[in-house]
């Protein structure tokens, strides 16, 4: 942490505030933009001048941009966190924040909005410090755990269904400075004995080839409209990987080959577009893979069911097929740090630590750290609940109440 940040974080006393306010406004804004969110909240309560600065939309944007720009540098208050969500009972949602740069991988229980739902809540997306939580039915919650603000919206076009193949994504439309939600739902027909998932058990599911996409603008939550009916099949209910403010997923074109492709939702043009996948996957059309984000770059994890290896590829130059680079191969003989076979199926990366270790979610059931030098895995958190999932987020001041014009972090003083 810089010496300025260390000095300012010690106290928010009247003396400290007064000395800071003796500086030019642009210097004050620059200093504040380097501070952790929790200290900005304290300063905001200390004086009207600080409150007005920290609640200013341009300052909030500057603080967020600075956070994203220096990701990975050795500055304590810019560390990324992994948010873990797993609901054991309908209507329950237990959330923790894990500082995965900390040596002990310490976690903190987060205060979350009450669900009061008969459905299982689920984290559906993450973007710039905002989390999208689905509560079932028509209800979605946009939540910033850093400033403890949330807002509910209603999906008036179609419901949030747990028993359908569906994708949700949270992203940013830079053309209008707004956050939006996109939803894609592919209804599936009921078999006599219920639903059959063709990616678990080797059996085929009858799916309708009419994936419907809708977009929701938080500036006017009462209005949503059908964007398009797309020629893709939803491959899995995986969480989107957000790169450049856009959610990315793996979907299928359908047909006999069931070719898997990477798509993202362009919030400006409001349409799905394709991103080239690693070249060597072109000849392996039936292989399903998972997406994540590492150091701001889109990454793909290919799990080889035959060899048992997991390969992590990174697109270093976004949109350029030739820039896909193999980062690591996690061999099937990878062992726990406790010297016993680890055993895993699908891996999704959450982050890359400064020491070269990878934070990952394995089989949606455990949070692990992989050490490529020692070829070992270590559990951070383990649950028997198969609804366990994880989403990366950064601490930010971004308010979920954009549609109300509330860009600040607290009420008027």
Tab-separated table of C-alpha atoms in Angstrom:
chain	number	residue	atom	x	y	z
A	1	UNK	CA	0.000	0.000	0.000
A	2	UNK	CA	1.314	3.497	-0.784
A	3	UNK	CA	2.454	5.778	2.045
A	4	UNK	CA	-0.401	8.174	1.247
A	5	UNK	CA	-2.986	5.432	1.553
A	6	UNK	CA	-1.424	4.206	4.815
A	7	UNK	CA	-1.555	7.677	6.292
A	8	UNK	CA	-5.139	8.337	5.253
A	9	UNK	CA	-6.548	5.020	6.364
A	10	UNK	CA	-5.471	5.511	9.982
A	11	UNK	CA	-8.093	8.077	10.883
A	12	UNK	CA	-11.130	9.935	9.600
A	13	UNK	CA	-11.008	12.474	12.407
A	14	UNK	CA	-11.987	16.099	11.923
A	15	UNK	CA	-8.311	17.090	11.918
A	16	UNK	CA	-7.508	14.653	9.126
A	17	UNK	CA	-10.507	15.785	7.078
A	18	UNK	CA	-9.615	19.437	7.547
A	19	UNK	CA	-6.015	18.922	6.455
A	20	UNK	CA	-7.104	17.053	3.342
A	21	UNK	CA	-9.610	19.719	2.377
A	22	UNK	CA	-6.811	22.264	2.336
A	23	UNK	CA	-5.550	20.611	-0.852
A	24	UNK	CA	-6.794	21.344	-4.397
A	25	UNK	CA	-9.938	19.400	-5.325
A	26	UNK	CA	-8.282	17.384	-8.105
A	27	UNK	CA	-5.537	16.209	-5.736
A	28	UNK	CA	-8.110	15.219	-3.112
A	29	UNK	CA	-10.031	13.235	-5.737
A	30	UNK	CA	-6.844	11.486	-6.854
A	31	UNK	CA	-5.918	10.556	-3.273
A	32	UNK	CA	-9.403	9.302	-2.458
A	33	UNK	CA	-9.581	7.182	-5.617
A	34	UNK	CA	-6.639	5.139	-4.299
A	35	UNK	CA	-8.305	4.248	-0.990
A	36	UNK	CA	-10.220	1.084	-0.076
A	37	UNK	CA	-14.002	1.312	-0.294
A	38	UNK	CA	-14.461	0.829	3.456
A	39	UNK	CA	-12.367	3.930	4.181
A	40	UNK	CA	-14.163	5.953	1.524
A	41	UNK	CA	-17.437	5.139	3.268
A	42	UNK	CA	-16.020	6.496	6.528
A	43	UNK	CA	-14.781	9.675	4.867
A	44	UNK	CA	-18.163	10.114	3.206
A	45	UNK	CA	-19.814	10.242	6.641
A	46	UNK	CA	-17.209	12.607	8.076
A	47	UNK	CA	-17.999	15.773	6.111
A	48	UNK	CA	-20.394	17.121	3.522
A	49	UNK	CA	-17.528	17.975	1.167
A	50	UNK	CA	-16.201	14.412	1.279
A	51	UNK	CA	-19.704	13.027	0.812
A	52	UNK	CA	-20.313	15.132	-2.292
A	53	UNK	CA	-16.991	14.078	-3.824
A	54	UNK	CA	-17.312	10.362	-3.101
A	55	UNK	CA	-20.951	10.303	-4.295
A	56	UNK	CA	-20.080	11.988	-7.585
A	57	UNK	CA	-20.651	9.685	-10.615
A	58	UNK	CA	-17.346	10.665	-12.211
A	59	UNK	CA	-15.427	9.861	-9.030
A	60	UNK	CA	-17.155	6.468	-8.756
A	61	UNK	CA	-16.163	5.704	-12.342
A	62	UNK	CA	-12.577	6.860	-11.748
A	63	UNK	CA	-12.271	4.729	-8.620
A	64	UNK	CA	-13.563	1.669	-10.492
A	65	UNK	CA	-11.251	2.235	-13.466
A	66	UNK	CA	-8.259	2.588	-11.168
A	67	UNK	CA	-9.197	-0.648	-9.412
A	68	UNK	CA	-9.369	-2.518	-12.711
A	69	UNK	CA	-6.202	-0.952	-14.112
A	70	UNK	CA	-3.945	-1.980	-11.240
A	71	UNK	CA	-5.352	-5.451	-10.722
A	72	UNK	CA	-2.589	-7.816	-9.767
A	73	UNK	CA	-0.285	-5.175	-8.304
A	74	UNK	CA	0.838	-5.506	-4.725
A	75	UNK	CA	-1.655	-3.108	-3.168
A	76	UNK	CA	-3.731	-4.582	-0.353
A	77	UNK	CA	-6.954	-2.681	-0.901
A	78	UNK	CA	-7.093	-3.598	-4.599
A	79	UNK	CA	-7.139	-7.347	-4.038
A	80	UNK	CA	-9.896	-9.222	-5.777
A	81	UNK	CA	-12.285	-11.376	-3.854
A	82	UNK	CA	-14.228	-14.496	-4.684
A	83	UNK	CA	-17.865	-14.508	-3.693
A	84	UNK	CA	-19.246	-17.898	-2.750
A	85	UNK	CA	-22.926	-18.673	-2.718
A	86	UNK	CA	-24.692	-21.847	-1.742
A	87	UNK	CA	-28.277	-22.205	-0.569
A	88	UNK	CA	-29.075	-25.283	1.483
A	89	UNK	CA	-32.818	-24.682	1.651
A	90	UNK	CA	-35.302	-22.812	-0.546
A	91	UNK	CA	-35.113	-19.128	0.268
A	92	UNK	CA	-31.717	-19.373	1.991
A	93	UNK	CA	-28.530	-17.833	0.673
A	94	UNK	CA	-25.217	-18.037	2.499
A	95	UNK	CA	-22.555	-15.771	1.030
A	96	UNK	CA	-18.914	-15.318	1.947
A	97	UNK	CA	-16.161	-13.079	0.646
A	98	UNK	CA	-12.771	-14.760	0.300
A	99	UNK	CA	-9.599	-12.724	-0.003
A	100	UNK	CA	-7.657	-15.162	-2.116
A	101	UNK	CA	-4.370	-13.287	-1.850
A	102	UNK	CA	-4.363	-13.744	1.921
A	103	UNK	CA	-2.038	-16.507	3.062
A	104	UNK	CA	-4.782	-18.147	5.103
A	105	UNK	CA	-7.492	-17.548	2.461
A	106	UNK	CA	-9.627	-15.957	5.158
A	107	UNK	CA	-13.330	-15.563	4.449
A	108	UNK	CA	-15.885	-13.059	5.687
A	109	UNK	CA	-19.630	-13.607	5.893
A	110	UNK	CA	-21.462	-11.030	3.785
A	111	UNK	CA	-24.688	-9.268	4.656
A	112	UNK	CA	-27.055	-10.061	1.818
A	113	UNK	CA	-30.571	-9.006	0.853
A	114	UNK	CA	-33.333	-11.141	2.338
A	115	UNK	CA	-34.693	-13.642	-0.152
A	116	UNK	CA	-38.002	-14.837	1.331
A	117	UNK	CA	-38.517	-17.084	-1.651
A	118	UNK	CA	-39.664	-20.654	-2.160
A	119	UNK	CA	-36.974	-21.005	-4.817
A	120	UNK	CA	-33.272	-21.697	-4.397
A	121	UNK	CA	-31.464	-18.354	-4.791
A	122	UNK	CA	-28.415	-18.299	-7.022
A	123	UNK	CA	-25.689	-15.879	-8.054
A	124	UNK	CA	-26.249	-15.377	-11.791
A	125	UNK	CA	-23.639	-12.782	-12.708
A	126	UNK	CA	-20.985	-10.313	-11.601
A	127	UNK	CA	-19.746	-7.053	-13.101
A	128	UNK	CA	-17.802	-4.114	-11.628
A	129	UNK	CA	-18.661	-4.940	-8.027
A	130	UNK	CA	-22.332	-5.665	-8.697
A	131	UNK	CA	-23.804	-9.140	-8.242
A	132	UNK	CA	-26.934	-10.430	-9.942
A	133	UNK	CA	-28.944	-12.803	-7.734
A	134	UNK	CA	-31.922	-14.814	-8.979
A	135	UNK	CA	-34.714	-15.504	-6.511
A	136	UNK	CA	-37.010	-17.511	-8.777
A	137	UNK	CA	-40.169	-16.508	-10.609
A	138	UNK	CA	-39.902	-12.972	-11.980
A	139	UNK	CA	-37.505	-11.616	-9.351
A	140	UNK	CA	-33.859	-10.645	-9.735
A	141	UNK	CA	-31.749	-8.700	-7.244
A	142	UNK	CA	-28.870	-6.407	-8.164
A	143	UNK	CA	-26.567	-6.147	-5.162
A	144	UNK	CA	-23.322	-4.385	-4.263
A	145	UNK	CA	-22.024	-6.123	-1.104
A	146	UNK	CA	-19.272	-3.516	-0.630
A	147	UNK	CA	-21.738	-0.681	0.023
A	148	UNK	CA	-24.565	-2.979	1.200
A	149	UNK	CA	-27.096	-1.743	-1.313
A	150	UNK	CA	-29.470	-3.830	-3.370
A	151	UNK	CA	-32.369	-3.364	-5.729
A	152	UNK	CA	-35.017	-5.777	-6.971
A	153	UNK	CA	-36.255	-5.862	-10.519
A	154	UNK	CA	-38.959	-7.859	-12.235
A	155	UNK	CA	-38.338	-9.849	-15.411
A	156	UNK	CA	-41.558	-8.948	-17.176
A	157	UNK	CA	-40.706	-10.840	-20.358
A	158	UNK	CA	-40.161	-14.318	-19.001
A	159	UNK	CA	-39.627	-15.891	-15.640
A	160	UNK	CA	-36.428	-17.053	-14.017
A	161	UNK	CA	-36.821	-20.830	-14.121
A	162	UNK	CA	-34.666	-23.337	-12.307
A	163	UNK	CA	-35.942	-26.265	-14.359
A	164	UNK	CA	-35.012	-24.859	-17.743
A	165	UNK	CA	-31.778	-24.425	-19.597
A	166	UNK	CA	-31.108	-20.733	-19.067
A	167	UNK	CA	-28.321	-18.200	-19.113
A	168	UNK	CA	-28.168	-14.859	-17.367
A	169	UNK	CA	-25.592	-12.145	-17.740
A	170	UNK	CA	-24.882	-8.802	-16.125
A	171	UNK	CA	-22.987	-6.270	-18.198
A	172	UNK	CA	-22.305	-2.634	-18.916
A	173	UNK	CA	-23.564	-0.548	-21.847
A	174	UNK	CA	-20.936	2.162	-22.284
A	175	UNK	CA	-23.045	4.055	-24.830
A	176	UNK	CA	-25.612	5.041	-22.184
A	177	UNK	CA	-23.567	4.420	-19.013
A	178	UNK	CA	-26.002	1.796	-17.738
A	179	UNK	CA	-25.881	-1.742	-16.393
A	180	UNK	CA	-28.146	-4.274	-18.068
A	181	UNK	CA	-29.245	-7.855	-17.597
A	182	UNK	CA	-29.615	-10.259	-20.491
A	183	UNK	CA	-31.487	-13.524	-20.154
A	184	UNK	CA	-31.662	-16.463	-22.538
A	185	UNK	CA	-34.115	-19.263	-21.888
A	186	UNK	CA	-34.508	-22.498	-23.823
A	187	UNK	CA	-37.644	-24.369	-22.688
A	188	UNK	CA	-37.263	-28.129	-22.494
A	189	UNK	CA	-39.945	-30.754	-22.843
A	190	UNK	CA	-40.777	-32.990	-19.929
A	191	UNK	CA	-40.056	-36.662	-20.317
A	192	UNK	CA	-42.281	-39.169	-18.622
A	193	UNK	CA	-39.684	-39.571	-15.899
A	194	UNK	CA	-38.717	-35.918	-15.623
A	195	UNK	CA	-35.838	-34.011	-17.193
A	196	UNK	CA	-32.763	-35.700	-18.606
A	197	UNK	CA	-29.511	-33.770	-18.896
A	198	UNK	CA	-27.399	-34.835	-21.860
A	199	UNK	CA	-24.190	-33.605	-20.193
A	200	UNK	CA	-24.609	-35.723	-17.086
A	201	UNK	CA	-25.163	-39.409	-17.653
A	202	UNK	CA	-24.741	-39.543	-21.421
A	203	UNK	CA	-28.485	-39.325	-22.157
A	204	UNK	CA	-30.133	-36.917	-24.563
A	205	UNK	CA	-32.636	-34.241	-23.632
A	206	UNK	CA	-35.351	-33.030	-25.991
A	207	UNK	CA	-34.797	-29.283	-26.179
A	208	UNK	CA	-36.726	-26.743	-28.170
A	209	UNK	CA	-34.501	-25.015	-30.727
A	210	UNK	CA	-35.993	-21.619	-29.964
A	211	UNK	CA	-33.711	-19.955	-27.452
A	212	UNK	CA	-35.295	-16.622	-26.583
A	213	UNK	CA	-33.263	-13.634	-25.468
A	214	UNK	CA	-34.471	-10.594	-23.519
A	215	UNK	CA	-32.638	-7.577	-22.122
A	216	UNK	CA	-33.481	-5.516	-19.052
A	217	UNK	CA	-32.339	-1.931	-18.589
A	218	UNK	CA	-32.042	-0.774	-14.990
A	219	UNK	CA	-32.818	2.780	-16.017
A	220	UNK	CA	-36.373	1.643	-16.649
A	221	UNK	CA	-36.906	-1.672	-14.902
A	222	UNK	CA	-40.577	-1.844	-15.810
A	223	UNK	CA	-39.719	-2.174	-19.490
A	224	UNK	CA	-38.064	-5.131	-21.117
A	225	UNK	CA	-38.382	-6.354	-24.623
A	226	UNK	CA	-37.658	-9.430	-26.620
A	227	UNK	CA	-34.426	-8.912	-28.477
A	228	UNK	CA	-34.225	-11.907	-30.745
A	229	UNK	CA	-34.761	-15.603	-31.185
A	230	UNK	CA	-31.314	-17.080	-31.706
A	231	UNK	CA	-30.174	-20.275	-33.485
A	232	UNK	CA	-28.212	-21.557	-30.509
A	233	UNK	CA	-28.853	-24.215	-27.909
A	234	UNK	CA	-27.857	-23.553	-24.332
A	235	UNK	CA	-25.096	-26.008	-23.449
A	236	UNK	CA	-25.228	-25.646	-19.656
A	237	UNK	CA	-26.391	-23.288	-16.927
A	238	UNK	CA	-22.853	-22.014	-16.367
A	239	UNK	CA	-22.243	-18.515	-15.070
A	240	UNK	CA	-21.117	-15.970	-17.647
A	241	UNK	CA	-17.486	-14.874	-17.895
A	242	UNK	CA	-17.520	-11.065	-18.107
A	243	UNK	CA	-14.829	-9.479	-20.291
A	244	UNK	CA	-14.916	-5.848	-21.451
A	245	UNK	CA	-18.266	-5.432	-19.714
A	246	UNK	CA	-19.903	-8.206	-21.767
A	247	UNK	CA	-21.018	-11.671	-20.558
A	248	UNK	CA	-19.611	-14.680	-22.450
A	249	UNK	CA	-20.933	-18.254	-22.583
A	250	UNK	CA	-20.377	-21.559	-24.345
A	251	UNK	CA	-23.402	-22.537	-26.453
A	252	UNK	CA	-24.151	-25.075	-29.157
A	253	UNK	CA	-25.145	-24.486	-32.763
A	254	UNK	CA	-27.117	-27.721	-32.654
A	255	UNK	CA	-27.275	-30.199	-35.492
A	256	UNK	CA	-25.639	-33.592	-35.680
A	257	UNK	CA	-22.178	-32.345	-34.705
A	258	UNK	CA	-23.470	-30.224	-31.801
A	259	UNK	CA	-20.637	-27.750	-32.402
A	260	UNK	CA	-19.796	-25.674	-29.329
A	261	UNK	CA	-18.948	-22.004	-29.794
A	262	UNK	CA	-18.213	-18.968	-27.620
A	263	UNK	CA	-20.738	-16.128	-27.753
A	264	UNK	CA	-21.072	-12.823	-25.959
A	265	UNK	CA	-23.901	-10.336	-25.668
A	266	UNK	CA	-23.241	-6.900	-27.150
A	267	UNK	CA	-25.284	-4.564	-24.935
A	268	UNK	CA	-24.921	-1.627	-27.328
A	269	UNK	CA	-26.301	-3.476	-30.370
A	270	UNK	CA	-28.304	-5.861	-28.163
A	271	UNK	CA	-27.364	-9.022	-29.995
A	272	UNK	CA	-25.299	-12.173	-29.548
A	273	UNK	CA	-21.952	-12.335	-31.336
A	274	UNK	CA	-19.354	-15.072	-31.614
A	275	UNK	CA	-15.777	-15.059	-30.367
A	276	UNK	CA	-13.235	-17.436	-31.952
A	277	UNK	CA	-12.324	-20.416	-29.807
A	278	UNK	CA	-8.842	-22.021	-29.700
A	279	UNK	CA	-7.931	-23.258	-33.174
A	280	UNK	CA	-7.269	-26.836	-32.155
A	281	UNK	CA	-10.863	-27.105	-30.895
A	282	UNK	CA	-12.169	-26.515	-34.421
A	283	UNK	CA	-11.708	-30.188	-35.237
A	284	UNK	CA	-13.229	-31.381	-31.955
A	285	UNK	CA	-16.756	-30.071	-32.353
A	286	UNK	CA	-18.380	-32.148	-29.636
A	287	UNK	CA	-16.111	-31.148	-26.740
A	288	UNK	CA	-17.776	-28.960	-24.116
A	289	UNK	CA	-15.533	-26.502	-22.280
A	290	UNK	CA	-15.893	-23.855	-19.585
A	291	UNK	CA	-15.062	-20.147	-19.538
A	292	UNK	CA	-13.482	-17.908	-16.940
A	293	UNK	CA	-11.503	-14.681	-16.643
A	294	UNK	CA	-7.849	-14.396	-15.636
A	295	UNK	CA	-6.131	-11.025	-15.357
A	296	UNK	CA	-8.908	-9.453	-17.407
A	297	UNK	CA	-8.503	-11.952	-20.260
A	298	UNK	CA	-11.031	-14.524	-21.441
A	299	UNK	CA	-9.907	-18.050	-20.645
A	300	UNK	CA	-11.188	-21.492	-21.613
A	301	UNK	CA	-10.823	-24.665	-19.574
A	302	UNK	CA	-10.951	-27.867	-21.592
A	303	UNK	CA	-11.527	-30.928	-19.445
A	304	UNK	CA	-10.273	-34.053	-21.198
A	305	UNK	CA	-12.548	-36.875	-20.133
A	306	UNK	CA	-10.217	-39.511	-21.622
A	307	UNK	CA	-6.835	-38.391	-20.286
A	308	UNK	CA	-8.293	-36.733	-17.204
A	309	UNK	CA	-6.254	-33.566	-17.767
A	310	UNK	CA	-7.594	-30.010	-17.632
A	311	UNK	CA	-6.069	-27.420	-19.973
A	312	UNK	CA	-6.343	-23.691	-19.293
A	313	UNK	CA	-6.130	-21.441	-22.374
A	314	UNK	CA	-6.061	-17.621	-22.358
A	315	UNK	CA	-7.026	-15.232	-25.180
A	316	UNK	CA	-4.295	-12.613	-24.717
A	317	UNK	CA	-5.507	-10.342	-27.543
A	318	UNK	CA	-9.292	-10.239	-27.327
A	319	UNK	CA	-11.077	-11.318	-30.480
A	320	UNK	CA	-7.933	-12.664	-32.158
A	321	UNK	CA	-8.031	-16.417	-32.710
A	322	UNK	CA	-4.249	-16.683	-32.978
A	323	UNK	CA	-3.801	-15.140	-29.526
A	324	UNK	CA	-5.200	-18.179	-27.689
A	325	UNK	CA	-2.290	-19.461	-25.600
A	326	UNK	CA	-2.070	-22.540	-23.426
A	327	UNK	CA	-1.378	-21.353	-19.893
A	328	UNK	CA	-1.211	-24.578	-17.886
A	329	UNK	CA	-2.147	-28.242	-18.023
A	330	UNK	CA	-3.456	-29.710	-14.790
A	331	UNK	CA	-2.569	-33.415	-14.977
A	332	UNK	CA	-4.821	-36.210	-13.808
A	333	UNK	CA	-2.256	-37.256	-11.184
A	334	UNK	CA	-2.571	-33.923	-9.389
A	335	UNK	CA	-2.581	-34.483	-5.640
A	336	UNK	CA	-3.945	-32.742	-2.599
A	337	UNK	CA	-1.442	-30.930	-0.448
A	338	UNK	CA	-2.262	-33.679	2.078
A	339	UNK	CA	-0.651	-36.179	-0.299
A	340	UNK	CA	-3.652	-38.095	-1.573
A	341	UNK	CA	-5.339	-38.186	-4.990
A	342	UNK	CA	-7.466	-35.123	-5.580
A	343	UNK	CA	-9.995	-36.160	-8.184
A	344	UNK	CA	-12.104	-33.595	-10.022
A	345	UNK	CA	-14.275	-33.234	-13.088
A	346	UNK	CA	-14.885	-29.699	-14.327
A	347	UNK	CA	-12.831	-26.707	-13.244
A	348	UNK	CA	-13.681	-23.019	-13.582
A	349	UNK	CA	-10.984	-20.430	-12.698
A	350	UNK	CA	-11.851	-17.519	-10.420
A	351	UNK	CA	-8.477	-15.827	-10.269
A	352	UNK	CA	-4.701	-15.999	-10.514
A	353	UNK	CA	-2.706	-15.177	-7.400
A	354	UNK	CA	0.489	-13.144	-7.504
A	355	UNK	CA	2.496	-16.216	-6.521
A	356	UNK	CA	1.272	-18.099	-9.603
A	357	UNK	CA	-1.372	-20.220	-7.864
A	358	UNK	CA	-4.842	-20.575	-9.381
A	359	UNK	CA	-8.099	-20.159	-7.495
A	360	UNK	CA	-10.769	-22.430	-9.001
A	361	UNK	CA	-14.203	-23.883	-8.432
A	362	UNK	CA	-14.201	-27.653	-8.935
A	363	UNK	CA	-17.408	-29.428	-9.933
A	364	UNK	CA	-19.460	-26.597	-8.398
A	365	UNK	CA	-18.802	-28.264	-5.052
A	366	UNK	CA	-15.491	-26.951	-3.726
A	367	UNK	CA	-13.208	-23.952	-3.832
A	368	UNK	CA	-9.605	-24.934	-4.441
A	369	UNK	CA	-6.145	-23.503	-4.986
A	370	UNK	CA	-3.909	-25.191	-7.549
A	371	UNK	CA	-0.131	-24.871	-7.175
A	372	UNK	CA	1.420	-25.597	-10.614
A	373	UNK	CA	4.954	-25.829	-9.203
A	374	UNK	CA	4.069	-28.557	-6.719
A	375	UNK	CA	1.188	-29.988	-8.771
A	376	UNK	CA	-1.046	-29.934	-5.695
A	377	UNK	CA	-4.584	-28.870	-4.855
A	378	UNK	CA	-5.730	-27.379	-1.571
A	379	UNK	CA	-9.312	-26.988	-0.399
A	380	UNK	CA	-10.340	-23.549	0.811
A	381	UNK	CA	-13.958	-24.377	1.388
A	382	UNK	CA	-15.817	-27.633	0.851
A	383	UNK	CA	-19.544	-28.254	0.924
A	384	UNK	CA	-21.694	-31.265	0.210
A	385	UNK	CA	-24.317	-28.947	-1.257
A	386	UNK	CA	-24.400	-29.338	-5.032
A	387	UNK	CA	-25.697	-25.764	-5.380
A	388	UNK	CA	-22.337	-24.328	-4.404
A	389	UNK	CA	-20.966	-21.813	-6.897
A	390	UNK	CA	-18.521	-18.930	-7.006
A	391	UNK	CA	-18.250	-15.562	-8.725
A	392	UNK	CA	-15.369	-13.070	-8.781
A	393	UNK	CA	-16.026	-9.468	-7.850
A	394	UNK	CA	-14.162	-6.274	-7.013
A	395	UNK	CA	-14.992	-3.792	-4.299
A	396	UNK	CA	-16.581	-0.730	-5.871
A	397	UNK	CA	-18.895	2.206	-5.173
A	398	UNK	CA	-21.198	1.451	-8.100
A	399	UNK	CA	-24.797	1.764	-6.963
A	400	UNK	CA	-27.491	-0.719	-8.038
A	401	UNK	CA	-29.959	2.196	-8.115
A	402	UNK	CA	-28.850	3.762	-11.414
A	403	UNK	CA	-32.403	3.879	-12.716
A	404	UNK	CA	-33.355	6.200	-9.836
A	405	UNK	CA	-30.486	8.561	-10.512
A	406	UNK	CA	-28.838	7.501	-7.236
A	407	UNK	CA	-25.167	7.338	-8.135
A	408	UNK	CA	-24.076	7.956	-4.569
A	409	UNK	CA	-23.283	5.494	-1.838
A	410	UNK	CA	-25.405	6.871	1.016
A	411	UNK	CA	-28.346	9.228	1.431
A	412	UNK	CA	-28.065	12.991	1.440
A	413	UNK	CA	-26.388	14.448	4.509
